[in-house]
Amino acid sequence: MKEYLDDIKNLYKNVIHYNSEPEYYVEAYQQECHYEIYVNDCLVYSQYENVQQANHAITINPTILKSGPIEVKIKLMALGTIEDKEYTTLEENTGFELIIFKRDKQVPWEGLEYDLVAEYIAPTTTGEKGGSFKNTGIPIYEDTFTLDVEVPYHSTGWSESQLIVDQKGIETEVLTYYKDIHRIIKERNHKEWQRKFLSKETEIAQMIYATKDDMKKRVASYSSSFETAYLDVLPIENYKVVFYGNGRIIGLESLEHKGESALISIQEIEQGEEKMKAYIFHTLYLHKPKGSNTLEVIR
């Protein structure tokens, strides 16, 4: 199978490497709230369960197109329904902390060594970490800040893509594209899938300074969608249209599985000696490049 993904697997050969290769990460900690983190108006991480997660640092390089200021947005949300009880607003015990750090990919990463770039704490009544949440009584709290980053590459990304003005009218186009990818996955058409995703993977390969091992792992994560013994691609329904990249990126996200793609397959995985079915959410965000009226995969 993997010979069909050779173009993606071999993208590392075209990556330009530098003496210094900064990788930026975000990591968050919350209390009594759900949250979403956006970088340059792209959702990079979300948490819709009231649990702490450790060591879940997420790289944000694929949302950093060039050196300069980036915009980071934090959205905190009330917990909603938990065990038949409604939590409709953010309260005093709400808490949120975000750290942004970087490391140099050219330097071996030993332990937890990194350079702290920024730290954000949701406003408290004391102005200090650990104080009571300041903005109580509302269902959603948003805050935005900017910081400067330095990367050696310069990617066009969606910066020159068409601004989606007719947001209602484009839904049909997007759904048609999703259905086409649905067909490709269902037919296990690796060659056609690669053709659709090659531009995206080419761009990301440079942004993460991809090595041979990096691309091998990316191909493995994709190929598992086609190689499993059991594969059922669910109908694309019960979704909402979402816009990112300041109105230049569009996608369909599931209403049933909050924060996940509306393009879903079910795979059979081995759990010890048992076989279980698992949801696989296929990330798919589209744009219309400058001078084109045709949707293409961007993320």
Coordinates of C-alpha atoms in Angstrom, one line a residue:
M1 CA 0.0 0.0 0.0
K2 CA 2.6 2.5 1.1
E3 CA 4.1 2.8 -2.4
Y4 CA 1.0 4.9 -3.2
L5 CA 2.1 7.5 -0.6
D6 CA 5.7 7.7 -1.8
D7 CA 5.3 11.3 -2.9
I8 CA 4.4 12.3 0.6
K9 CA 6.8 10.0 2.3
N10 CA 9.7 11.5 0.3
L11 CA 8.8 15.1 0.9
Y12 CA 11.7 15.3 3.5
K13 CA 14.1 15.3 0.5
N14 CA 12.9 18.8 -0.5
V15 CA 12.9 20.3 2.9
I16 CA 15.4 23.2 3.5
H17 CA 17.2 22.8 6.8
Y18 CA 18.7 25.5 8.9
N19 CA 21.4 25.9 11.6
S20 CA 18.5 26.8 13.9
E21 CA 15.0 25.3 13.5
P22 CA 12.6 26.8 16.1
E23 CA 9.6 24.6 17.0
Y24 CA 6.8 26.4 19.0
Y25 CA 4.4 24.6 21.3
V26 CA 1.4 25.4 23.4
E27 CA 0.3 23.6 26.6
A28 CA -2.7 24.5 28.8
Y29 CA -4.1 23.6 32.2
Q30 CA -7.7 24.3 33.1
Q31 CA -10.0 24.1 36.1
E32 CA -13.8 23.9 35.9
C33 CA -14.1 25.0 32.2
H34 CA -13.8 23.8 28.7
Y35 CA -11.4 25.7 26.4
E36 CA -10.2 26.3 22.8
I37 CA -6.8 27.7 21.7
Y38 CA -6.4 29.5 18.4
V39 CA -3.2 30.7 16.7
N40 CA -3.7 33.1 13.8
D41 CA -7.4 32.3 13.9
C42 CA -6.8 28.6 13.5
L43 CA -8.0 26.1 16.2
V44 CA -4.9 24.3 17.4
Y45 CA -6.2 22.6 20.5
S46 CA -9.5 22.1 22.4
Q47 CA -10.6 20.4 25.6
Y48 CA -14.3 19.7 26.2
E49 CA -13.8 17.6 29.3
N50 CA -13.2 18.9 32.8
V51 CA -10.0 17.0 33.3
Q52 CA -6.4 18.0 33.6
Q53 CA -4.0 16.7 30.9
A54 CA -0.3 16.5 31.4
N55 CA 2.4 16.5 28.7
H56 CA 0.0 17.3 25.9
A57 CA 2.2 20.0 24.2
I58 CA 1.0 20.7 20.7
T59 CA 3.2 22.1 18.0
I60 CA 1.8 25.3 16.4
N61 CA 4.4 25.7 13.6
P62 CA 1.8 24.7 10.9
T63 CA -0.1 27.9 11.8
I64 CA 2.9 30.1 11.8
L65 CA 3.5 31.3 8.2
K66 CA 6.5 33.6 8.8
S67 CA 8.5 35.5 11.4
G68 CA 6.7 38.4 13.1
P69 CA 3.7 38.8 15.4
I70 CA 1.2 35.9 15.8
E71 CA -2.2 36.2 17.4
V72 CA -3.3 33.8 20.1
K73 CA -6.9 33.6 21.2
I74 CA -8.2 31.8 24.3
K75 CA -11.8 30.8 24.6
L76 CA -13.1 29.5 27.9
M77 CA -16.6 27.9 28.1
A78 CA -18.9 26.8 30.8
L79 CA -19.0 23.0 31.5
G80 CA -22.6 22.5 30.3
T81 CA -24.3 19.3 31.5
I82 CA -22.5 17.0 33.9
E83 CA -24.4 14.1 35.5
D84 CA -27.8 15.8 35.0
K85 CA -26.6 19.1 36.4
E86 CA -26.3 22.2 34.3
Y87 CA -23.3 24.5 34.5
T88 CA -24.2 27.4 32.3
T89 CA -21.7 30.1 33.4
L90 CA -18.1 30.4 34.4
E91 CA -17.7 30.7 38.1
E92 CA -15.1 31.7 40.7
N93 CA -13.3 28.4 40.7
T94 CA -12.7 28.6 36.9
G95 CA -9.0 28.7 36.1
F96 CA -6.8 28.6 33.0
E97 CA -3.1 28.8 32.3
L98 CA -1.4 28.6 29.0
I99 CA 2.3 28.4 28.3
I100 CA 4.0 28.8 24.9
F101 CA 7.5 27.5 24.6
K102 CA 10.0 26.7 21.9
R103 CA 12.9 24.4 21.3
D104 CA 15.5 24.1 18.5
K105 CA 15.0 20.9 16.5
Q106 CA 18.7 21.0 15.7
V107 CA 19.5 20.6 19.4
P108 CA 18.9 17.2 21.1
W109 CA 15.9 17.5 23.5
E110 CA 16.9 16.2 26.8
G111 CA 14.3 16.0 29.6
L112 CA 12.0 19.0 29.7
E113 CA 14.4 21.7 28.6
Y114 CA 12.8 24.5 26.6
D115 CA 12.6 28.3 26.2
L116 CA 9.5 29.9 27.7
V117 CA 8.1 32.3 25.1
A118 CA 4.9 33.4 26.8
E119 CA 2.7 32.6 29.8
Y120 CA -1.0 33.5 30.0
I121 CA -3.2 33.2 33.1
A122 CA -7.0 33.9 32.9
P123 CA -7.8 37.1 34.8
T124 CA -8.3 36.7 38.6
T125 CA -9.6 39.0 41.2
T126 CA -6.2 39.1 42.8
G127 CA -4.3 39.5 39.6
E128 CA -2.2 36.5 40.5
K129 CA -2.3 32.8 39.6
G130 CA -4.6 30.8 42.0
G131 CA -7.0 33.7 42.6
S132 CA -10.7 33.6 41.9
F133 CA -11.7 33.9 38.3
K134 CA -12.6 37.5 37.6
N135 CA -15.1 37.3 34.8
T136 CA -17.8 35.2 36.4
G137 CA -21.5 34.8 35.4
I138 CA -20.9 34.5 31.7
P139 CA -21.1 31.4 29.5
I140 CA -18.0 32.2 27.4
Y141 CA -14.9 34.2 28.0
E142 CA -12.5 35.2 25.2
D143 CA -9.1 36.9 25.3
T144 CA -6.5 37.7 22.7
F145 CA -2.9 38.6 22.8
T146 CA 0.0 38.8 20.3
L147 CA 3.6 37.9 20.5
D148 CA 6.6 37.9 18.2
V149 CA 8.1 34.6 16.8
E150 CA 11.0 33.8 14.6
V151 CA 11.1 31.1 12.0
P152 CA 13.5 30.7 9.1
Y153 CA 10.9 29.8 6.5
H154 CA 8.2 31.9 4.8
S155 CA 5.1 30.1 3.8
T156 CA 2.2 31.5 1.8
G157 CA -0.4 29.2 3.4
W158 CA -3.8 30.9 3.4
S159 CA -2.5 34.5 3.6
E160 CA -3.4 35.1 -0.1
S161 CA -6.4 32.8 -0.3
Q162 CA -9.8 34.2 -1.3
L163 CA -11.8 35.7 1.5
I164 CA -15.0 33.7 1.7
V165 CA -17.7 36.3 1.5
D166 CA -20.7 34.2 0.5
Q167 CA -20.5 31.9 3.6
K168 CA -23.9 30.4 3.1
G169 CA -23.5 29.8 -0.6
I170 CA -20.2 27.9 -0.3
E171 CA -21.5 25.2 2.0
T172 CA -22.7 23.1 -1.0
E173 CA -19.2 23.3 -2.5
V174 CA -17.6 22.2 0.7
L175 CA -20.0 19.4 1.3
T176 CA -19.3 18.1 -2.2
Y177 CA -15.6 18.1 -1.6
Y178 CA -16.0 16.3 1.7
K179 CA -18.2 13.7 0.0
D180 CA -15.5 13.2 -2.6
I181 CA -12.9 12.5 0.1
H182 CA -15.5 10.3 1.8
R183 CA -15.6 8.3 -1.5
I184 CA -11.8 8.1 -1.7
I185 CA -11.5 6.7 1.8
K186 CA -14.3 4.3 1.3
E187 CA -12.7 3.0 -2.0
R188 CA -9.3 3.0 -0.3
N189 CA -8.0 5.0 -3.3
H190 CA -4.6 5.9 -1.9
K191 CA -3.3 7.4 -5.1
E192 CA -6.2 9.9 -5.4
W193 CA -6.0 10.7 -1.7
Q194 CA -2.3 11.5 -2.0
R195 CA -3.0 13.9 -5.0
K196 CA -5.5 15.8 -2.9
F197 CA -3.3 16.2 0.2
L198 CA 0.2 16.6 -1.4
S199 CA 0.2 20.4 -1.4
K200 CA -0.8 20.6 2.3
E201 CA 1.8 18.0 3.2
T202 CA 4.5 19.8 1.2
E203 CA 3.9 23.0 3.1
I204 CA 3.7 21.4 6.5
A205 CA 6.9 19.3 5.8
Q206 CA 8.9 22.6 5.6
M207 CA 7.2 24.2 8.6
I208 CA 8.1 21.3 10.8
Y209 CA 11.6 20.8 9.2
A210 CA 10.6 17.3 8.4
T211 CA 13.1 14.5 8.5
K212 CA 12.8 11.1 6.9
D213 CA 11.4 9.7 10.2
D214 CA 8.9 12.6 10.5
M215 CA 7.4 11.8 7.1
K216 CA 7.4 8.1 7.8
K217 CA 5.3 8.7 10.8
R218 CA 2.9 11.0 9.0
V219 CA 2.4 8.4 6.2
A220 CA 1.9 5.7 8.8
S221 CA -0.9 7.8 10.5
Y222 CA -2.6 8.3 7.1
S223 CA -2.1 4.8 5.8
S224 CA -3.8 3.3 8.8
S225 CA -7.0 4.8 7.5
F226 CA -6.8 2.5 4.5
E227 CA -5.2 -0.6 5.9
T228 CA -7.4 -1.7 8.7
A229 CA -9.4 -4.9 8.4
Y230 CA -12.6 -3.1 9.2
L231 CA -13.4 0.3 7.7
D232 CA -16.8 2.0 7.6
V233 CA -17.0 5.6 6.5
L234 CA -20.0 7.3 8.2
P235 CA -22.4 9.5 6.2
I236 CA -21.5 13.2 6.4
E237 CA -24.4 14.6 8.5
N238 CA -25.2 16.5 11.7
Y239 CA -22.4 19.0 11.1
K240 CA -21.7 22.7 11.3
V241 CA -19.7 24.9 8.9
V242 CA -16.7 26.5 10.5
F243 CA -14.4 29.3 9.3
Y244 CA -10.8 29.9 10.3
G245 CA -7.8 31.9 9.0
N246 CA -9.8 35.1 9.3
G247 CA -12.4 33.9 6.8
R248 CA -10.1 32.2 4.3
I249 CA -10.3 28.6 5.6
I250 CA -13.5 26.5 5.8
G251 CA -14.5 23.1 7.0
L252 CA -17.2 20.9 8.4
E253 CA -17.1 19.9 12.1
S254 CA -19.3 17.3 13.8
L255 CA -22.0 18.5 16.1
E256 CA -22.1 15.1 17.8
H257 CA -18.4 15.0 18.4
K258 CA -17.5 18.5 19.4
G259 CA -14.4 19.9 17.9
E260 CA -13.9 17.0 15.5
S261 CA -14.1 16.7 11.8
A262 CA -17.5 15.7 10.2
L263 CA -15.5 13.2 8.1
I264 CA -15.5 10.1 10.3
S265 CA -14.6 6.5 9.8
I266 CA -14.8 3.5 12.1
Q267 CA -11.8 1.2 12.4
E268 CA -11.2 -2.1 14.2
I269 CA -8.3 -1.9 16.6
E270 CA -6.8 -4.5 18.9
Q271 CA -7.0 -3.9 22.6
G272 CA -5.0 -6.7 24.2
E273 CA -6.7 -9.9 23.0
E274 CA -9.9 -8.2 22.0
K275 CA -10.8 -6.3 18.9
M276 CA -12.6 -3.0 19.3
K277 CA -14.1 -0.3 17.1
A278 CA -12.7 3.2 17.2
Y279 CA -13.8 6.5 15.7
I280 CA -11.2 8.1 13.3
F281 CA -11.8 11.8 12.6
H282 CA -10.2 12.8 9.3
T283 CA -9.0 16.4 9.6
L284 CA -10.0 18.4 6.4
Y285 CA -9.9 22.1 6.0
L286 CA -10.2 23.8 2.6
H287 CA -9.5 27.1 0.9
K288 CA -9.6 28.8 -2.5
P289 CA -6.1 29.8 -3.6
K290 CA -5.5 33.3 -5.0
G291 CA -6.7 33.4 -8.6
S292 CA -8.6 30.1 -8.3
N293 CA -12.3 29.4 -7.8
T294 CA -11.7 25.8 -6.9
L295 CA -11.5 24.4 -3.3
E296 CA -8.3 22.7 -2.3
V297 CA -7.0 21.1 0.9
I298 CA -5.0 23.6 3.1
R299 CA -4.9 21.8 6.5

